[in-house]
Amino acid sequence: MSLMGQHLISIEQLDRDKLAEIVATTRRLEPVSKRLQRCDVLKGAISANLFFEASTRTRMSFHTAFARLGGNVCDTTGFTFSSISKGESLEDTARVISGYADVIVMRHPDEGSVARFAERVNVPVINAGDGIGEHPTQALLDYYTIEKEFSRQHRNIDGMHIAMVGDLKHGRTIHSLCKLLSLFDAIHFHFIAPESLRLPRAMLDHLRAHGHHVHEYDDIAQGLPGVDIIYATRIQKERFSEEPPAGYAEQFRINRAAVARYAEDHTIILHPLPRDSRPGAFDLSTDLDEHPNLAIFRQTDNGLTVRMAIFALILGVADRLEEYFSPVQHYVPDRLSRLDPPLHIDLEKEFKS
Ligand code: NCD
């Protein structure tokens, strides 16, 4: 079934063919996210961003993705400034917004809330994170990043080793990425977390039932050797009623010393971001920022392109993108930061591979 007109609530809606279609569409949009071409295929369309939980990159990348395809965005953030604070139900809000916008992107603190919202309307709804539930577009951008990094290394996702580190219990990006990777074959999952933050049993069972190899560790010294990908995550402090676990310390921290000691030369380091850089958080260390395998900003850049592709597919314009391309007239820097490769040379290299 085509994605046109569909809600995107869970990775469970997708199969390998759909993933391939999303990747192919994303690749075609690279010239737009790299600012070589403009595209106004969504001129006249409106997206509504409803973010009832904290967000920087997800909200802004959905916004800029829609705008880079020529559409307009209206948005509301938090409960305080929305009518939900006056007692309005999610269902009423859904019906109202569907009268204004052609697609709705929503983040909410309650698991299942975005699905409930989507049931009320025929305008496509995209889940941008529902509590500890899912974050499907993050998994898609993680997957696109892995594909791209692996194509440079001539590696395959089937049979790979991936370490997932941190808050595996509450991390919705972990839950969606596990579901997505379960569509591949014989992956070795190294789950590294303290007892209280382990991946839910149902997810472990799901992976095993799909023929994957599941290993659990409570220390990176055991869990990191031999992995192709490290996927680090933040402790989701906002999801704890009490203090987060005391046991989360140095043995879970991904930093330069740990990578040098336990990882392989080719191991790619990912993180959905934000990383918690405060002392005592033991999140992914900034001392890796100049490490060539640290792909966290390649991930955020890919997020924009993947979200453009998702809009194009859901709104049924993916087969006509290039007809709406025109050269960019405005100033574009040569590279996005001191640590980045040149924006456009990189693109040429990627298209040859
Ligand atoms: C994540 C989220 O909101 O689930 N952030 C994101 O969207 N990139 C991860 C997090 O908040 O830790």
CSV table of C-alpha atoms and ligand atoms in Angstrom, one decimal:
chain,number,residue,atom,x,y,z
A,1,MET,CA,0.0,0.0,0.0
A,2,SER,CA,1.2,3.5,-0.8
A,3,LEU,CA,2.0,6.0,1.9
A,4,MET,CA,-0.2,8.6,0.3
A,5,GLY,CA,-2.9,9.8,2.6
A,6,GLN,CA,-1.7,7.5,5.4
A,7,HIS,CA,-0.9,8.4,9.1
A,8,LEU,CA,2.6,7.5,10.2
A,9,ILE,CA,2.2,6.4,13.8
A,10,SER,CA,4.4,3.3,14.2
A,11,ILE,CA,7.3,1.6,12.4
A,12,GLU,CA,5.1,-1.5,12.4
A,13,GLN,CA,3.3,0.0,9.4
A,14,LEU,CA,6.4,-0.3,7.3
A,15,ASP,CA,8.1,-3.2,5.5
A,16,ARG,CA,11.4,-3.5,3.6
A,17,ASP,CA,9.9,-2.2,0.3
A,18,LYS,CA,8.5,0.9,2.0
A,19,LEU,CA,11.9,1.5,3.6
A,20,ALA,CA,13.6,1.3,0.2
A,21,GLU,CA,11.0,3.7,-1.2
A,22,ILE,CA,11.7,6.2,1.6
A,23,VAL,CA,15.5,5.9,1.1
A,24,ALA,CA,15.2,6.4,-2.7
A,25,THR,CA,13.0,9.5,-2.2
A,26,THR,CA,15.3,10.9,0.4
A,27,ARG,CA,18.3,10.5,-1.9
A,28,ARG,CA,16.5,12.5,-4.6
A,29,LEU,CA,15.9,15.3,-2.1
A,30,GLU,CA,19.6,15.6,-1.1
A,31,PRO,CA,20.2,18.5,-3.6
A,32,VAL,CA,17.4,20.4,-1.8
A,33,SER,CA,18.6,19.8,1.8
A,34,LYS,CA,22.2,20.5,0.6
A,35,ARG,CA,20.8,23.8,-0.8
A,36,LEU,CA,21.8,23.3,-4.4
A,37,GLN,CA,18.2,23.2,-5.6
A,38,ARG,CA,15.0,24.8,-4.4
A,39,CYS,CA,11.8,22.8,-4.6
A,40,ASP,CA,8.3,24.2,-4.3
A,41,VAL,CA,6.2,21.0,-4.9
A,42,LEU,CA,4.2,21.7,-1.8
A,43,LYS,CA,3.4,25.3,-2.6
A,44,GLY,CA,0.0,26.1,-1.2
A,45,ALA,CA,0.0,23.2,1.3
A,46,ILE,CA,0.0,23.8,5.1
A,47,SER,CA,1.4,21.6,7.8
A,48,ALA,CA,0.4,22.0,11.5
A,49,ASN,CA,3.1,21.3,14.1
A,50,LEU,CA,1.6,20.4,17.5
A,51,PHE,CA,4.3,19.8,20.1
A,52,PHE,CA,3.1,19.2,23.6
A,53,GLU,CA,6.6,18.1,24.8
A,54,ALA,CA,10.0,19.7,24.6
A,55,SER,CA,11.6,19.6,21.2
A,56,THR,CA,14.2,21.6,19.2
A,57,ARG,CA,15.4,19.5,16.3
A,58,THR,CA,12.3,17.4,15.6
A,59,ARG,CA,10.0,20.4,15.6
A,60,MET,CA,12.3,22.6,13.6
A,61,SER,CA,13.3,19.9,11.1
A,62,PHE,CA,9.7,19.1,10.4
A,63,HIS,CA,9.1,22.8,10.0
A,64,THR,CA,12.0,23.4,7.7
A,65,ALA,CA,11.5,20.2,5.7
A,66,PHE,CA,8.0,21.4,4.8
A,67,ALA,CA,9.1,24.9,4.1
A,68,ARG,CA,12.0,23.7,1.9
A,69,LEU,CA,9.4,21.9,-0.2
A,70,GLY,CA,7.5,25.2,-0.6
A,71,GLY,CA,4.8,24.7,2.0
A,72,ASN,CA,3.8,26.8,5.0
A,73,VAL,CA,3.7,25.7,8.6
A,74,CYS,CA,1.6,26.8,11.6
A,75,ASP,CA,2.3,25.6,15.0
A,76,THR,CA,1.6,25.4,18.7
A,77,THR,CA,3.9,24.3,21.5
A,78,GLY,CA,3.2,23.2,25.1
A,79,PHE,CA,-0.1,22.8,26.8
A,80,THR,CA,-0.2,26.3,28.3
A,81,PHE,CA,-0.8,28.1,25.0
A,82,SER,CA,-3.2,25.6,23.6
A,83,SER,CA,-6.9,25.1,24.3
A,84,ILE,CA,-6.1,21.7,25.8
A,85,SER,CA,-5.3,23.7,28.9
A,86,LYS,CA,-9.0,24.8,28.9
A,87,GLY,CA,-10.1,21.2,29.0
A,88,GLU,CA,-10.5,20.5,25.2
A,89,SER,CA,-10.1,16.8,24.3
A,90,LEU,CA,-7.5,15.6,21.9
A,91,GLU,CA,-10.2,14.4,19.6
A,92,ASP,CA,-11.8,17.9,19.4
A,93,THR,CA,-8.4,19.4,18.8
A,94,ALA,CA,-7.8,16.9,16.0
A,95,ARG,CA,-10.9,17.7,14.2
A,96,VAL,CA,-10.4,21.4,14.5
A,97,ILE,CA,-6.8,21.3,13.2
A,98,SER,CA,-7.7,19.1,10.3
A,99,GLY,CA,-9.9,22.0,9.0
A,100,TYR,CA,-6.8,24.2,8.8
A,101,ALA,CA,-3.9,21.9,7.7
A,102,ASP,CA,-3.1,19.3,5.0
A,103,VAL,CA,-0.8,17.3,7.4
A,104,ILE,CA,-0.4,17.3,11.1
A,105,VAL,CA,2.8,16.5,13.0
A,106,MET,CA,2.3,15.8,16.7
A,107,ARG,CA,4.4,15.1,19.8
A,108,HIS,CA,2.7,14.3,23.1
A,109,PRO,CA,3.8,12.9,26.5
A,110,ASP,CA,1.3,10.0,26.6
A,111,GLU,CA,2.0,6.7,24.8
A,112,GLY,CA,-0.8,6.0,22.3
A,113,SER,CA,-2.1,9.6,22.3
A,114,VAL,CA,-1.0,10.4,18.7
A,115,ALA,CA,-2.8,7.2,17.5
A,116,ARG,CA,-5.9,8.3,19.3
A,117,PHE,CA,-5.7,11.8,17.8
A,118,ALA,CA,-5.2,10.3,14.3
A,119,GLU,CA,-8.2,8.0,14.6
A,120,ARG,CA,-10.4,11.1,14.6
A,121,VAL,CA,-9.3,12.6,11.3
A,122,ASN,CA,-8.6,11.8,7.6
A,123,VAL,CA,-5.8,14.4,7.3
A,124,PRO,CA,-2.5,12.5,7.6
A,125,VAL,CA,-1.0,12.6,11.1
A,126,ILE,CA,2.8,11.9,11.8
A,127,ASN,CA,3.9,10.8,15.2
A,128,ALA,CA,6.8,12.9,16.3
A,129,GLY,CA,7.1,11.0,19.6
A,130,ASP,CA,4.3,9.7,21.9
A,131,GLY,CA,5.7,9.4,25.5
A,132,ILE,CA,7.8,6.2,25.8
A,133,GLY,CA,6.0,4.8,22.8
A,134,GLU,CA,7.5,5.5,19.4
A,135,HIS,CA,9.3,8.0,17.3
A,136,PRO,CA,9.1,6.5,13.8
A,137,THR,CA,10.7,9.4,11.8
A,138,GLN,CA,13.7,9.3,14.1
A,139,ALA,CA,14.1,5.6,13.4
A,140,LEU,CA,13.9,6.3,9.7
A,141,LEU,CA,16.6,9.0,9.8
A,142,ASP,CA,18.8,6.7,12.0
A,143,TYR,CA,18.3,4.0,9.4
A,144,TYR,CA,19.1,6.3,6.5
A,145,THR,CA,22.2,7.4,8.3
A,146,ILE,CA,23.3,3.8,8.9
A,147,GLU,CA,22.7,3.0,5.2
A,148,LYS,CA,24.8,6.0,4.1
A,149,GLU,CA,27.6,5.4,6.6
A,150,PHE,CA,27.7,1.7,5.7
A,151,SER,CA,27.7,2.3,1.9
A,152,ARG,CA,31.0,4.2,2.4
A,153,GLN,CA,32.3,1.2,4.3
A,154,HIS,CA,30.8,-1.4,1.9
A,155,ARG,CA,28.9,-3.0,4.9
A,156,ASN,CA,25.4,-4.5,5.2
A,157,ILE,CA,22.8,-4.0,7.8
A,158,ASP,CA,21.9,-7.8,7.7
A,159,GLY,CA,24.2,-9.5,10.2
A,160,MET,CA,25.6,-6.3,11.7
A,161,HIS,CA,26.4,-5.7,15.4
A,162,ILE,CA,24.8,-2.7,17.1
A,163,ALA,CA,25.2,-1.6,20.7
A,164,MET,CA,22.4,0.4,22.2
A,165,VAL,CA,23.4,2.2,25.4
A,166,GLY,CA,21.5,4.2,28.0
A,167,ASP,CA,17.8,4.4,28.8
A,168,LEU,CA,16.5,1.5,26.8
A,169,LYS,CA,13.4,1.3,28.9
A,170,HIS,CA,12.0,4.8,28.3
A,171,GLY,CA,13.8,5.7,25.0
A,172,ARG,CA,11.2,5.8,22.2
A,173,THR,CA,13.9,6.2,19.6
A,174,ILE,CA,15.3,2.9,20.8
A,175,HIS,CA,11.9,1.3,20.6
A,176,SER,CA,11.2,2.5,17.0
A,177,LEU,CA,14.8,1.6,15.8
A,178,CYS,CA,14.5,-1.9,17.2
A,179,LYS,CA,11.3,-2.4,15.4
A,180,LEU,CA,12.8,-1.1,12.2
A,181,LEU,CA,15.9,-3.2,12.4
A,182,SER,CA,13.8,-6.3,13.2
A,183,LEU,CA,12.9,-6.1,9.5
A,184,PHE,CA,16.5,-7.1,8.6
A,185,ASP,CA,18.2,-10.5,9.1
A,186,ALA,CA,20.3,-11.9,12.0
A,187,ILE,CA,21.4,-8.6,13.6
A,188,HIS,CA,23.4,-8.9,16.8
A,189,PHE,CA,21.9,-6.4,19.4
A,190,HIS,CA,24.2,-5.5,22.3
A,191,PHE,CA,21.9,-3.8,24.9
A,192,ILE,CA,23.9,-2.0,27.5
A,193,ALA,CA,22.0,-0.6,30.4
A,194,PRO,CA,21.6,-0.9,34.2
A,195,GLU,CA,19.0,-3.4,35.4
A,196,SER,CA,16.4,-0.7,36.0
A,197,LEU,CA,16.7,0.8,32.4
A,198,ARG,CA,16.7,-2.4,30.4
A,199,LEU,CA,14.8,-2.9,27.1
A,200,PRO,CA,11.2,-4.1,27.8
A,201,ARG,CA,10.9,-7.8,27.7
A,202,ALA,CA,8.2,-7.7,24.9
A,203,MET,CA,10.8,-6.0,22.6
A,204,LEU,CA,13.5,-8.6,23.4
A,205,ASP,CA,11.0,-11.3,22.6
A,206,HIS,CA,10.0,-9.6,19.4
A,207,LEU,CA,13.6,-9.4,18.2
A,208,ARG,CA,14.3,-13.0,19.1
A,209,ALA,CA,11.1,-14.2,17.4
A,210,HIS,CA,12.5,-12.4,14.2
A,211,GLY,CA,15.7,-14.4,14.3
A,212,HIS,CA,18.0,-11.8,15.8
A,213,HIS,CA,20.8,-12.3,18.4
A,214,VAL,CA,20.1,-10.5,21.6
A,215,HIS,CA,22.7,-9.9,24.3
A,216,GLU,CA,22.3,-7.8,27.4
A,217,TYR,CA,25.3,-6.2,29.3
A,218,ASP,CA,25.6,-3.8,32.3
A,219,ASP,CA,29.0,-2.4,31.2
A,220,ILE,CA,30.4,-1.0,28.0
A,221,ALA,CA,33.6,-2.9,28.5
A,222,GLN,CA,31.7,-6.1,27.8
A,223,GLY,CA,29.1,-4.8,25.3
A,224,LEU,CA,31.2,-2.6,22.9
A,225,PRO,CA,33.8,-4.9,21.5
A,226,GLY,CA,33.0,-6.0,17.9
A,227,VAL,CA,30.2,-3.6,17.2
A,228,ASP,CA,29.7,-1.8,13.9
A,229,ILE,CA,27.4,0.9,15.4
A,230,ILE,CA,27.1,2.5,18.9
A,231,TYR,CA,23.7,4.1,19.4
A,232,ALA,CA,24.0,6.1,22.6
A,233,THR,CA,21.0,7.7,24.3
A,234,ARG,CA,20.1,10.1,27.1
A,235,ILE,CA,18.6,9.1,30.4
A,236,GLN,CA,15.0,10.2,30.0
A,237,LYS,CA,14.8,12.1,33.4
A,238,GLU,CA,11.5,13.7,32.6
A,239,ARG,CA,9.9,10.2,32.6
A,240,PHE,CA,10.8,9.3,36.2
A,241,SER,CA,8.5,10.0,39.1
A,242,GLU,CA,11.5,9.7,41.4
A,243,GLU,CA,15.2,10.3,41.0
A,244,PRO,CA,16.8,8.4,38.1
A,245,PRO,CA,18.8,5.3,39.1
A,246,ALA,CA,22.0,5.9,41.1
A,247,GLY,CA,23.8,3.1,39.3
A,248,TYR,CA,24.2,5.0,36.0
A,249,ALA,CA,27.8,6.0,35.9
A,250,GLU,CA,31.2,5.8,34.2
A,251,GLN,CA,30.6,2.2,33.0
A,252,PHE,CA,27.9,3.5,30.5
A,253,ARG,CA,29.7,6.6,29.3
A,254,ILE,CA,30.8,6.7,25.6
A,255,ASN,CA,33.8,8.9,25.4
A,256,ARG,CA,37.1,9.0,23.5
A,257,ALA,CA,38.9,6.7,25.9
A,258,ALA,CA,36.1,4.0,25.8
A,259,VAL,CA,35.9,4.2,22.0
A,260,ALA,CA,39.7,3.9,21.6
A,261,ARG,CA,39.8,0.9,24.1
A,262,TYR,CA,36.7,-1.1,23.2
A,263,ALA,CA,35.4,-0.1,19.7
A,264,GLU,CA,36.6,-1.1,16.3
A,265,ASP,CA,38.3,1.4,13.9
A,266,HIS,CA,35.2,1.5,11.7
A,267,THR,CA,32.6,1.7,14.5
A,268,ILE,CA,30.1,4.5,13.8
A,269,ILE,CA,28.7,6.5,16.8
A,270,LEU,CA,25.1,7.7,16.7
A,271,HIS,CA,22.8,9.5,19.2
A,272,PRO,CA,19.3,10.8,18.6
A,273,LEU,CA,20.2,14.0,20.5
A,274,PRO,CA,19.9,16.0,22.6
A,275,ARG,CA,22.8,14.7,24.6
A,276,ASP,CA,22.9,15.7,28.3
A,277,SER,CA,26.3,17.5,28.7
A,278,ARG,CA,25.8,18.3,32.4
A,279,PRO,CA,28.3,16.8,34.8
A,280,GLY,CA,27.1,13.5,36.2
A,281,ALA,CA,24.8,12.7,33.2
A,282,PHE,CA,27.4,10.2,31.7
A,283,ASP,CA,25.9,10.8,28.3
A,284,LEU,CA,27.9,10.8,25.0
A,285,SER,CA,31.0,12.9,25.7
A,286,THR,CA,31.9,16.0,23.7
A,287,ASP,CA,35.5,14.8,23.7
A,288,LEU,CA,34.5,12.7,20.7
A,289,ASP,CA,33.4,15.8,18.7
A,290,GLU,CA,36.4,15.7,16.3
A,291,HIS,CA,36.2,11.9,15.9
A,292,PRO,CA,35.6,11.1,12.2
A,293,ASN,CA,33.2,8.3,13.1
A,294,LEU,CA,30.9,10.5,15.2
A,295,ALA,CA,27.9,10.8,12.9
A,296,ILE,CA,25.5,12.7,15.2
A,297,PHE,CA,25.4,15.9,13.0
A,298,ARG,CA,25.3,13.9,9.8
A,299,GLN,CA,22.2,12.2,11.5
A,300,THR,CA,20.5,15.6,12.2
A,301,ASP,CA,21.3,16.8,8.6
A,302,ASN,CA,19.8,13.5,7.3
A,303,GLY,CA,16.7,14.1,9.5
A,304,LEU,CA,15.7,17.1,7.4
A,305,THR,CA,16.0,15.2,4.1
A,306,VAL,CA,14.2,12.1,5.4
A,307,ARG,CA,11.3,14.3,6.7
A,308,MET,CA,11.0,16.0,3.4
A,309,ALA,CA,10.8,12.6,1.8
A,310,ILE,CA,8.1,11.5,4.2
A,311,PHE,CA,6.0,14.6,3.5
A,312,ALA,CA,6.4,14.1,-0.3
A,313,LEU,CA,5.3,10.4,0.0
A,314,ILE,CA,2.4,11.0,2.4
A,315,LEU,CA,1.1,14.0,0.3
A,316,GLY,CA,1.5,12.0,-2.9
A,317,VAL,CA,4.0,14.3,-4.8
A,318,ALA,CA,7.1,12.0,-4.6
A,319,ASP,CA,7.0,11.1,-8.3
A,320,ARG,CA,7.1,14.7,-9.4
A,321,LEU,CA,9.8,16.3,-7.3
A,322,GLU,CA,12.4,17.2,-9.9
A,323,GLU,CA,9.8,19.0,-12.0
A,324,TYR,CA,9.7,21.5,-9.2
A,325,PHE,CA,13.4,22.0,-8.8
A,326,SER,CA,15.2,25.3,-9.6
A,327,PRO,CA,18.7,26.6,-8.7
A,328,VAL,CA,19.2,28.3,-5.3
A,329,GLN,CA,19.9,32.0,-5.7
A,330,HIS,CA,20.8,33.0,-2.2
A,331,TYR,CA,24.1,32.7,-0.3
A,332,VAL,CA,25.0,29.3,1.0
A,333,PRO,CA,28.2,28.7,3.0
A,334,ASP,CA,30.9,26.4,1.7
A,335,ARG,CA,30.6,24.2,4.8
A,336,LEU,CA,28.2,24.1,7.7
A,337,SER,CA,30.9,24.2,10.4
A,338,ARG,CA,34.7,23.9,10.7
A,339,LEU,CA,34.3,20.2,11.3
A,340,ASP,CA,32.2,19.5,8.2
A,341,PRO,CA,33.2,18.5,4.7
A,342,PRO,CA,32.3,21.0,1.9
A,343,LEU,CA,28.5,20.9,1.4
A,344,HIS,CA,28.4,20.3,-2.3
A,345,ILE,CA,31.5,18.2,-3.0
A,346,ASP,CA,30.2,15.8,-0.4
A,347,LEU,CA,27.0,15.5,-2.4
A,348,GLU,CA,28.8,14.7,-5.6
A,349,LYS,CA,30.8,12.0,-3.9
A,350,GLU,CA,27.7,10.5,-2.4
A,351,PHE,CA,25.9,10.3,-5.7
A,352,LYS,CA,28.8,8.4,-7.3
A,353,SER,CA,28.8,5.8,-4.6
B,1,NCD,C1,14.6,12.1,21.3
B,1,NCD,C2,13.1,12.1,21.7
B,1,NCD,O1,12.5,13.2,21.8
B,1,NCD,O2,12.7,11.0,21.9
B,1,NCD,N1,15.0,13.3,20.7
B,1,NCD,C3,14.7,13.5,19.3
B,1,NCD,O3,13.6,13.6,18.9
B,1,NCD,N2,15.8,13.6,18.5
B,1,NCD,C4,15.6,11.7,22.3
B,1,NCD,C5,15.6,12.3,23.6
B,1,NCD,O4,14.8,13.2,24.0
B,1,NCD,O5,16.4,11.9,24.4
